[in-house]
Coordinates of C-alpha atoms in Angstrom, one line a residue:
Chain C
M1 CA 8.8 155.8 116.3
A2 CA 9.6 152.8 118.4
Q3 CA 7.4 150.4 120.3
E4 CA 9.2 148.7 123.2
I5 CA 7.1 145.7 124.3
I6 CA 7.4 143.3 127.1
L7 CA 5.3 140.1 127.1
A8 CA 5.3 138.2 130.4
G9 CA 3.6 135.2 131.9
F10 CA 4.6 131.7 132.9
G11 CA 6.1 129.0 130.8
G12 CA 3.6 127.3 128.5
Q13 CA 1.4 130.3 127.8
G14 CA 3.0 130.9 124.5
I15 CA 4.8 134.1 125.6
M16 CA 8.0 133.5 123.6
L17 CA 6.1 132.3 120.6
A18 CA 3.8 135.4 120.6
G19 CA 6.9 137.6 120.9
K20 CA 8.6 135.9 118.0
L21 CA 5.5 136.2 115.9
L22 CA 5.3 139.9 116.6
T23 CA 9.0 140.3 115.8
Y24 CA 8.6 138.4 112.6
T25 CA 5.6 140.5 111.6
G26 CA 7.5 143.7 112.3
M27 CA 10.3 142.4 110.1
L28 CA 7.9 141.6 107.2
E29 CA 6.5 145.1 107.5
G30 CA 10.0 146.5 106.9
K31 CA 10.7 147.6 110.5
N32 CA 13.9 147.1 112.5
V33 CA 13.2 144.5 115.1
T34 CA 14.8 142.7 118.1
W35 CA 13.6 139.8 120.2
L36 CA 15.3 139.2 123.5
P37 CA 14.2 136.4 125.8
S38 CA 14.8 136.3 129.5
Y39 CA 16.9 133.3 130.0
G40 CA 18.1 131.7 133.1
P41 CA 17.7 128.6 135.3
E42 CA 14.0 128.4 134.6
M43 CA 11.7 125.4 134.5
R44 CA 8.2 124.6 133.2
G45 CA 5.7 126.6 135.1
G46 CA 8.3 129.2 136.0
T47 CA 8.2 132.8 134.8
A48 CA 8.9 133.6 131.2
N49 CA 9.2 137.0 129.5
C50 CA 10.6 138.5 126.3
T51 CA 11.3 141.9 125.0
V52 CA 10.3 143.0 121.5
I53 CA 11.4 146.2 119.9
I54 CA 9.8 147.4 116.6
S55 CA 11.3 150.6 115.4
D56 CA 11.7 152.7 112.3
E57 CA 15.3 153.5 113.4
E58 CA 18.3 151.4 114.1
I59 CA 17.8 149.7 117.5
G60 CA 20.4 150.4 120.1
S61 CA 19.8 148.6 123.4
P62 CA 17.8 145.4 123.0
I63 CA 17.0 145.7 126.7
V64 CA 14.1 147.8 127.8
T65 CA 13.8 149.3 131.3
N66 CA 10.5 151.2 130.7
P67 CA 8.4 149.5 128.0
S68 CA 5.8 151.5 126.1
V69 CA 3.6 148.4 126.2
A70 CA 3.4 145.4 128.5
L71 CA 1.3 142.3 128.0
V72 CA 0.9 140.5 131.3
F73 CA -0.5 137.0 131.4
N74 CA -0.4 136.3 135.2
N75 CA -0.2 138.0 138.6
P76 CA 3.6 137.9 139.1
S77 CA 4.1 139.5 135.7
L78 CA 1.7 142.3 136.6
E79 CA 3.5 142.9 139.8
K80 CA 6.8 143.0 138.1
F81 CA 6.1 145.1 135.0
E82 CA 3.1 147.3 135.8
P83 CA 5.2 149.8 137.7
L84 CA 7.7 150.0 134.8
V85 CA 5.4 150.9 131.9
K86 CA 6.2 154.4 130.5
T87 CA 3.7 157.2 131.4
G88 CA 1.2 157.3 128.5
G89 CA 2.0 153.7 127.7
T90 CA -0.3 150.7 127.5
L91 CA -0.8 147.7 129.9
I92 CA -2.8 144.8 128.5
V93 CA -4.0 142.5 131.3
N94 CA -5.1 138.9 131.0
T95 CA -7.9 139.2 133.5
S96 CA -8.7 135.5 133.4
L97 CA -5.7 134.9 135.5
V98 CA -4.6 138.3 136.8
T99 CA -6.6 139.2 139.9
I100 CA -4.6 142.2 141.0
K101 CA -5.9 145.6 140.0
S102 CA -3.4 148.1 138.6
K103 CA -3.3 151.4 140.5
R104 CA -1.7 153.3 137.7
T105 CA -3.7 156.3 136.3
D106 CA -1.1 157.6 133.9
I107 CA -1.3 154.6 131.5
N108 CA -3.9 153.1 129.3
I109 CA -5.1 149.8 130.8
I110 CA -6.8 147.2 128.7
N111 CA -8.5 144.3 130.4
I112 CA -8.9 141.1 128.3
P113 CA -10.3 137.8 129.8
A114 CA -8.0 136.1 127.3
N115 CA -8.1 132.5 128.7
D116 CA -11.9 132.6 128.9
I117 CA -12.2 133.8 125.3
A118 CA -9.7 131.2 124.2
I119 CA -11.7 128.4 125.9
E120 CA -14.9 129.7 124.3
L121 CA -13.2 129.5 121.0
G122 CA -12.4 125.9 121.8
E123 CA -8.6 126.0 122.4
V124 CA -7.0 127.5 125.5
K125 CA -3.6 127.5 123.7
I126 CA -4.9 130.4 121.6
T127 CA -4.8 132.7 124.7
N128 CA -1.7 134.4 123.4
M129 CA -3.4 135.3 120.1
V130 CA -6.3 136.9 121.9
M131 CA -3.8 139.1 123.8
M132 CA -2.0 139.8 120.5
G133 CA -5.3 140.9 118.9
A134 CA -5.8 143.4 121.7
F135 CA -2.2 144.6 121.3
V136 CA -2.6 145.2 117.5
A137 CA -5.9 147.1 118.0
A138 CA -4.5 149.2 120.8
T139 CA -1.1 150.1 119.3
K140 CA -1.3 149.6 115.6
A141 CA 2.4 148.8 115.9
V142 CA 1.8 146.1 113.2
S143 CA -1.3 145.3 111.1
F144 CA -3.7 142.3 111.4
E145 CA -2.9 141.3 107.9
G146 CA 0.8 141.4 108.8
V147 CA 0.3 139.0 111.8
M148 CA -1.8 136.6 109.7
D149 CA 0.9 136.8 106.9
A150 CA 3.6 136.0 109.5
L151 CA 1.6 133.1 110.8
K152 CA 1.1 131.7 107.3
K153 CA 4.8 131.9 106.8
T154 CA 5.8 130.3 110.1
L155 CA 3.2 127.6 110.7
P156 CA 4.4 124.3 109.3
A157 CA 2.3 122.7 106.5
H158 CA 0.4 120.4 108.9
R159 CA -0.6 123.3 111.1
Q160 CA -1.9 125.6 108.4
N161 CA -5.4 124.4 109.3
L162 CA -5.2 126.4 112.5
L163 CA -5.1 129.7 110.6
P164 CA -8.9 130.4 110.8
L165 CA -8.9 129.7 114.6
N166 CA -5.9 132.1 115.1
E167 CA -7.7 134.7 113.0
K168 CA -10.8 134.4 115.2
A169 CA -8.8 134.8 118.3
L170 CA -7.0 137.9 117.0
K171 CA -10.4 139.4 116.0
K172 CA -12.0 138.6 119.4
G173 CA -9.1 140.2 121.2
S174 CA -9.2 143.3 119.1
E175 CA -13.0 143.8 119.5
L176 CA -12.5 144.2 123.3
V177 CA -10.2 147.2 123.0
Chain B
M1 CA 20.5 140.5 97.8
G2 CA 19.4 137.6 100.0
E3 CA 16.2 137.4 101.9
K4 CA 16.0 138.6 105.5
I5 CA 15.3 135.9 108.0
L6 CA 14.7 136.1 111.8
M7 CA 17.4 134.2 113.7
K8 CA 18.8 133.7 117.1
G9 CA 22.4 134.9 117.4
A10 CA 23.8 131.5 118.3
E11 CA 22.0 129.8 115.4
A12 CA 23.0 132.5 113.0
L13 CA 26.6 131.9 114.0
G14 CA 26.2 128.2 113.1
E15 CA 24.6 128.9 109.7
A16 CA 27.3 131.5 108.9
A17 CA 30.0 129.1 109.7
I18 CA 28.5 126.5 107.3
K19 CA 28.2 129.1 104.6
A20 CA 31.9 130.0 105.2
G21 CA 32.8 126.4 104.4
C22 CA 33.1 125.0 108.0
R23 CA 32.4 121.3 107.8
F24 CA 33.8 120.2 111.2
F25 CA 32.4 121.1 114.6
F26 CA 33.6 119.8 117.9
G27 CA 32.1 121.0 121.1
Y28 CA 30.8 120.4 124.6
P29 CA 27.5 121.9 125.9
I30 CA 27.4 125.0 128.1
T31 CA 24.8 127.8 128.5
P32 CA 24.4 130.3 126.9
Q33 CA 25.7 129.0 123.6
N34 CA 24.0 125.6 123.4
E35 CA 22.1 126.7 120.3
V36 CA 25.4 126.7 118.3
P37 CA 26.1 123.0 118.7
E38 CA 22.4 122.2 118.5
Y39 CA 22.2 123.9 115.2
M40 CA 25.4 122.4 113.9
S41 CA 24.3 118.9 114.9
K42 CA 21.2 119.4 112.8
R43 CA 22.8 121.0 109.8
L44 CA 26.4 119.6 109.4
P45 CA 25.5 116.0 108.6
K46 CA 23.3 117.3 105.8
E47 CA 26.2 119.2 104.4
G48 CA 28.5 116.2 104.4
G49 CA 30.2 117.5 107.5
V50 CA 31.0 116.1 110.9
F51 CA 29.4 117.2 114.2
L52 CA 30.8 115.6 117.3
Q53 CA 30.0 116.2 120.9
A54 CA 33.2 115.5 122.6
E55 CA 33.6 114.1 126.1
S56 CA 35.0 117.4 127.3
E57 CA 36.1 120.8 126.2
V58 CA 39.7 119.6 126.3
A59 CA 38.9 116.8 123.9
A60 CA 36.9 119.2 121.7
I61 CA 39.7 121.7 121.2
N62 CA 42.2 118.9 120.4
M63 CA 39.8 117.5 117.8
V64 CA 39.9 121.0 116.3
Y65 CA 43.7 120.8 116.4
G66 CA 43.6 117.6 114.5
A67 CA 41.1 118.7 111.9
A68 CA 42.9 122.0 111.4
G69 CA 46.1 120.1 110.9
A70 CA 44.5 118.1 108.1
G71 CA 43.5 121.4 106.4
A72 CA 39.8 121.5 107.3
R73 CA 37.7 124.6 108.1
V74 CA 36.9 123.8 111.7
M75 CA 35.1 125.5 114.6
T76 CA 34.3 125.0 118.2
S77 CA 32.2 127.1 120.5
S78 CA 31.8 127.4 124.2
S79 CA 31.2 129.9 127.0
S80 CA 33.7 131.3 129.5
P81 CA 34.5 128.3 131.8
G82 CA 34.6 126.0 128.8
I83 CA 37.0 128.4 127.0
S84 CA 39.3 128.3 130.0
L85 CA 39.5 124.5 129.5
K86 CA 40.3 125.0 125.8
M87 CA 43.2 127.3 126.5
E88 CA 46.0 124.7 126.4
G89 CA 44.7 123.5 123.0
I90 CA 44.5 127.1 121.7
S91 CA 48.1 127.7 122.6
Y92 CA 49.2 124.5 120.8
I93 CA 47.1 125.5 117.8
A94 CA 48.8 128.9 117.8
G95 CA 52.2 127.3 118.2
A96 CA 51.6 124.9 115.4
K97 CA 50.4 127.7 113.1
L98 CA 47.0 126.3 112.4
P99 CA 43.8 128.1 111.4
C100 CA 40.5 127.6 113.3
V101 CA 37.6 129.6 114.6
I102 CA 36.7 129.6 118.3
V103 CA 33.5 131.2 119.5
N104 CA 33.2 132.4 123.1
I105 CA 29.7 133.5 124.2
V106 CA 30.8 135.1 127.4
R107 CA 29.0 134.6 130.7
G108 CA 29.7 136.0 134.2
G109 CA 32.8 134.7 136.0
P110 CA 35.2 133.9 137.6
G111 CA 34.9 130.2 138.2
L112 CA 31.5 128.9 137.2
G113 CA 30.1 132.4 137.6
G114 CA 26.6 132.7 136.2
I115 CA 24.9 132.3 132.8
Q116 CA 24.0 135.9 132.1
P117 CA 25.9 138.1 129.6
A118 CA 29.3 139.4 130.5
Q119 CA 32.5 140.8 128.9
S120 CA 34.9 139.7 131.5
D121 CA 36.9 137.4 129.2
Y122 CA 38.6 140.3 127.4
F123 CA 41.9 139.8 129.1
Q124 CA 41.8 136.0 128.4
A125 CA 40.9 136.6 124.7
T126 CA 43.3 139.4 123.9
K127 CA 46.2 138.9 126.2
G128 CA 46.9 135.2 125.7
G129 CA 44.7 133.1 128.0
G130 CA 47.0 130.2 127.2
H131 CA 50.7 130.1 127.7
G132 CA 53.4 131.4 125.4
D133 CA 54.1 134.4 123.2
Y134 CA 51.1 134.1 120.9
R135 CA 48.2 136.4 119.8
M136 CA 44.8 135.5 118.5
I137 CA 42.6 137.6 116.2
V138 CA 39.5 138.6 118.3
L139 CA 36.4 139.8 116.6
A140 CA 33.6 141.4 118.6
P141 CA 30.2 141.6 116.8
S142 CA 27.4 143.8 118.2
S143 CA 24.4 142.5 116.3
V144 CA 23.2 139.2 114.9
Q145 CA 23.9 140.5 111.4
E146 CA 27.5 141.4 112.3
M147 CA 27.9 137.9 113.9
V148 CA 27.1 136.5 110.5
D149 CA 29.3 138.9 108.5
L150 CA 32.3 138.5 110.8
M151 CA 32.1 134.7 110.7
G152 CA 33.2 134.7 107.1
D153 CA 36.0 137.1 108.0
A154 CA 37.1 134.9 110.9
F155 CA 37.6 131.9 108.7
D156 CA 39.4 133.9 106.0
L157 CA 41.7 135.6 108.5
A158 CA 42.5 132.3 110.2
D159 CA 43.5 130.8 106.9
L160 CA 45.3 133.9 105.7
Y161 CA 47.5 134.2 108.7
R162 CA 47.4 130.5 109.8
M163 CA 46.3 131.2 113.3
P164 CA 43.3 130.7 115.7
T165 CA 40.6 133.4 115.4
M166 CA 38.1 134.1 118.1
I167 CA 34.6 135.5 117.9
L168 CA 33.8 137.1 121.2
G169 CA 30.1 137.6 121.9
D170 CA 28.1 137.5 125.0
G171 CA 25.0 135.8 126.3
M172 CA 22.7 138.5 125.0
L173 CA 24.0 138.4 121.5
G174 CA 23.8 134.6 121.5
Q175 CA 20.2 134.6 122.7
M176 CA 18.6 137.5 120.9
M177 CA 16.8 137.3 117.6
E178 CA 17.3 139.9 114.8
P179 CA 16.7 139.8 111.1
V180 CA 19.8 138.6 109.2
E181 CA 20.8 138.4 105.6
F182 CA 23.4 136.0 104.4
K183 CA 25.2 138.0 101.8
E184 CA 27.3 136.6 99.0
R185 CA 30.9 137.0 100.1
K186 CA 33.6 137.9 97.7
P187 CA 36.2 135.1 97.9
I188 CA 39.6 136.4 98.8
A189 CA 42.9 134.9 97.6
L190 CA 44.1 132.5 100.3
P191 CA 47.4 130.7 100.4
P192 CA 47.3 126.9 99.6
K193 CA 47.3 124.6 102.6
D194 CA 50.4 122.8 101.4
W195 CA 51.4 122.3 105.0
A196 CA 48.3 120.1 105.8
T197 CA 48.8 116.5 106.8
T198 CA 46.7 115.0 104.0
G199 CA 49.0 112.1 103.0
K200 CA 52.4 112.4 101.3
K201 CA 51.0 111.8 97.8
G202 CA 54.4 111.6 96.2
R203 CA 55.8 114.7 97.9
G204 CA 59.4 114.4 98.9
K205 CA 59.0 115.6 102.5
Q206 CA 56.5 114.7 105.2
N207 CA 54.3 117.4 106.5
I208 CA 54.5 117.5 110.3
I209 CA 52.3 119.5 112.6
N210 CA 54.1 120.3 115.8
S211 CA 54.7 123.0 118.4
L212 CA 57.8 121.6 120.0
F213 CA 61.1 123.3 119.5
L214 CA 63.7 122.0 121.9
I215 CA 66.6 124.0 120.6
A216 CA 66.3 127.5 122.0
E217 CA 67.6 129.2 118.8
E218 CA 64.9 127.5 116.8
C219 CA 62.2 128.2 119.3
E220 CA 63.2 131.9 119.2
E221 CA 63.2 131.9 115.4
H222 CA 59.7 130.3 115.5
N223 CA 58.5 133.1 117.8
F224 CA 60.0 135.8 115.7
E225 CA 58.3 134.4 112.7
L226 CA 55.0 134.4 114.5
K227 CA 55.7 138.0 115.6
K228 CA 56.2 139.1 112.0
R229 CA 52.8 137.9 111.1
Y230 CA 51.3 139.6 114.2
N231 CA 52.9 142.9 113.1
E232 CA 51.3 142.5 109.7
I233 CA 47.9 141.9 111.3
E234 CA 48.2 144.9 113.5
K235 CA 49.0 146.9 110.4
N236 CA 46.3 145.5 108.1
E237 CA 43.4 144.1 110.0
V238 CA 42.2 146.7 112.5
K239 CA 38.4 147.2 112.3
F240 CA 36.3 149.7 114.2
E241 CA 33.1 151.8 114.0
S242 CA 33.1 155.5 114.6
Y243 CA 29.7 156.9 115.6
N244 CA 28.8 160.5 116.2
M245 CA 32.4 161.4 116.8
E246 CA 32.5 164.6 114.6
D247 CA 32.2 167.1 117.4
A248 CA 32.0 164.9 120.4
D249 CA 33.2 166.2 123.8
V250 CA 33.2 162.7 125.3
A251 CA 34.2 159.6 123.4
I252 CA 32.8 156.4 124.8
I253 CA 34.8 153.3 124.0
A254 CA 32.7 150.1 124.1
Y255 CA 32.3 146.9 122.1
G256 CA 29.7 144.2 121.5
T257 CA 26.3 144.4 123.2
T258 CA 27.5 147.3 125.4
A259 CA 28.2 149.4 122.3
R260 CA 24.6 149.2 121.1
I261 CA 23.4 150.3 124.5
V262 CA 25.8 153.2 124.3
K263 CA 24.1 154.3 121.0
T264 CA 20.8 154.6 122.9
A265 CA 22.6 156.5 125.7
I266 CA 24.1 158.9 123.1
K267 CA 20.7 159.8 121.8
R268 CA 19.5 160.5 125.3
A269 CA 22.6 162.5 126.1
E270 CA 22.1 164.5 122.9
S271 CA 18.5 165.5 124.0
K272 CA 20.1 166.9 127.2
G273 CA 22.6 168.9 125.1
M274 CA 25.7 166.8 125.6
K275 CA 27.9 165.8 122.7
V276 CA 28.9 162.2 123.0
G277 CA 30.4 159.9 120.4
L278 CA 31.3 156.2 120.3
I279 CA 34.4 154.4 119.0
R280 CA 33.5 150.7 118.8
P281 CA 36.4 148.3 118.4
I282 CA 35.3 145.5 116.1
T283 CA 38.7 143.8 116.3
L284 CA 39.7 143.7 120.0
W285 CA 43.1 142.3 118.8
P286 CA 44.4 144.0 116.9
F287 CA 43.1 146.9 119.0
P288 CA 42.2 150.2 117.2
E289 CA 44.7 152.3 119.1
K290 CA 45.4 154.8 116.3
V291 CA 41.9 156.0 116.0
I292 CA 41.6 156.4 119.8
A293 CA 44.9 158.3 119.9
A294 CA 43.7 160.6 117.2
A295 CA 40.4 161.2 119.0
A296 CA 42.4 162.2 122.1
E297 CA 43.5 165.3 120.3
K298 CA 39.8 166.4 119.9
V299 CA 37.7 165.2 122.8
K300 CA 37.7 166.4 126.4
A301 CA 37.6 162.9 127.9
F302 CA 37.1 159.2 127.3
L303 CA 34.6 156.9 129.0
T304 CA 35.1 153.2 128.6
V305 CA 32.0 151.1 129.4
E306 CA 32.3 147.3 129.7
M307 CA 30.4 144.4 131.3
S308 CA 33.5 143.8 133.5
T309 CA 35.3 145.6 136.3
G310 CA 37.6 147.2 133.8
Q311 CA 39.7 145.2 131.2
M312 CA 39.6 146.9 127.8
V313 CA 40.0 150.2 129.7
E314 CA 43.7 149.3 130.0
D315 CA 44.2 149.2 126.2
V316 CA 42.2 152.5 126.0
R317 CA 44.6 154.1 128.5
L318 CA 47.6 152.9 126.6
A319 CA 46.2 154.3 123.3
V320 CA 45.3 157.7 124.9
N321 CA 48.7 157.7 126.5
G322 CA 47.9 160.3 129.1
Q323 CA 46.7 162.9 126.6
K324 CA 43.2 163.1 128.2
P325 CA 41.5 161.6 131.2
V326 CA 40.0 158.1 130.7
Y327 CA 37.1 157.2 132.9
F328 CA 35.5 153.8 133.4
Y329 CA 32.0 152.5 134.1
G330 CA 31.2 148.8 134.3
R331 CA 28.6 146.3 135.4
T332 CA 29.6 142.7 135.8
G333 CA 28.6 139.2 136.8
G334 CA 25.7 139.2 134.3
M335 CA 24.4 142.7 135.1
V336 CA 24.0 144.9 132.0
P337 CA 24.6 148.7 132.1
S338 CA 21.6 150.8 131.2
P339 CA 21.5 153.8 129.0
E340 CA 20.5 155.9 132.0
E341 CA 23.6 154.8 134.0
M342 CA 25.8 155.7 131.0
V343 CA 24.2 159.2 130.6
A344 CA 24.7 159.8 134.4
E345 CA 28.4 158.9 134.0
V346 CA 28.8 161.4 131.1
E347 CA 27.0 164.1 133.1
K348 CA 29.5 163.5 136.0
I349 CA 32.5 163.8 133.5
L350 CA 31.2 167.0 131.9
G351 CA 30.3 168.3 135.4

């Protein structure tokens, strides 16, 4: 069983960080994992995406043409990755910023107003964790406890006070699935 | 057993080098390997080592030349255009019989090319990119873990044979993150560096590091001596991985990142009823020609897949020596072949 996940948005939305956290969680849960960033002559505000694979078996290609899950944080990301999601796969859409409606009927589409929820929680930077909550609830690729555990291990000491906020964001995201 | 940590390929290379005893790093920035010098600049001073960003690649490789001559474990890293600049120095280091490790995180070429992953520096790495009758041990990892494991080998082989050793990766391996474990390495017996220029300290004779031999007879003698050690390496140091080859009809030959994509392609081909195996050279020089020649007696055909327009395929053809057809599929300039494309090529071959 392998989940091939693409996270996409623009620079500054915490795409790479969310991808790394997911990869780290998979590793802590004993899975094989890879994280591959798109890299290129990009700038702040430009597009950013990364590919995460979480698998029970050895991972061959770290590149994914047709992801089983795509988390899209803005319109250009939906345009690029919505057509590529595998039949039967999952598309998680940040409807706070994505205004385009997906026309796919062969995939599971989950709409999350992630920015709005994050702002409600008092911190727009937590948008990525709201999306992550939806992802965990929809796919069960990793566990909530696992994500929290990974956060605890990766947040520096002076940021550990942000754990409860992250937990709230994860829960909020998951409740909407 | 050590703990698994999640690391970027380029950073893992840096940590592995430090664990292998590397205390000197000289480099000049270039994408997509900047995380190597960045990591070394953070870590080396804490280990009592020296990190120096040189004024150019030419300066960096000559600093490597100097540190290696003084007997240090020293490394430089760069990407394709930067490695071209280092070629003169690499030839001198080979000529002066000095050990060092050079990392090339290959990007598209020729010229400035692009910054996406490529394997188009195979000729340069294995066929003597610099001048003269020299060889360089070339190791080609295909995962972040293997980058770490091969780094220890690279320093040991360099010291054992007194020659430059290259780790040939690509942009993808440099940029991707995977769990790695820094395993305890068994130390191997290495010859003392009694040739190093560390001060005379009462020795009768000066140690001189040099690659100049003006008398033809002496220069030939020097080349024969080098050749003797190259023969030994070809005999003793070949490394490869054989995957799914037991009853394969088609053997794919691929290295590095491409080889892991081949593994995905093999699984897809299997589900379509095709029997495909992989021979993955881990040492590009010395090239695993014997295992390929032996496979030629069993398989129907070979397919070489590279991120180039066809470089390693020449060595595959030499090894197969006309026994079976050798096909080629390549993407280049930063484009990466997909498993689907590889399966389509195998389908064409099996007709």
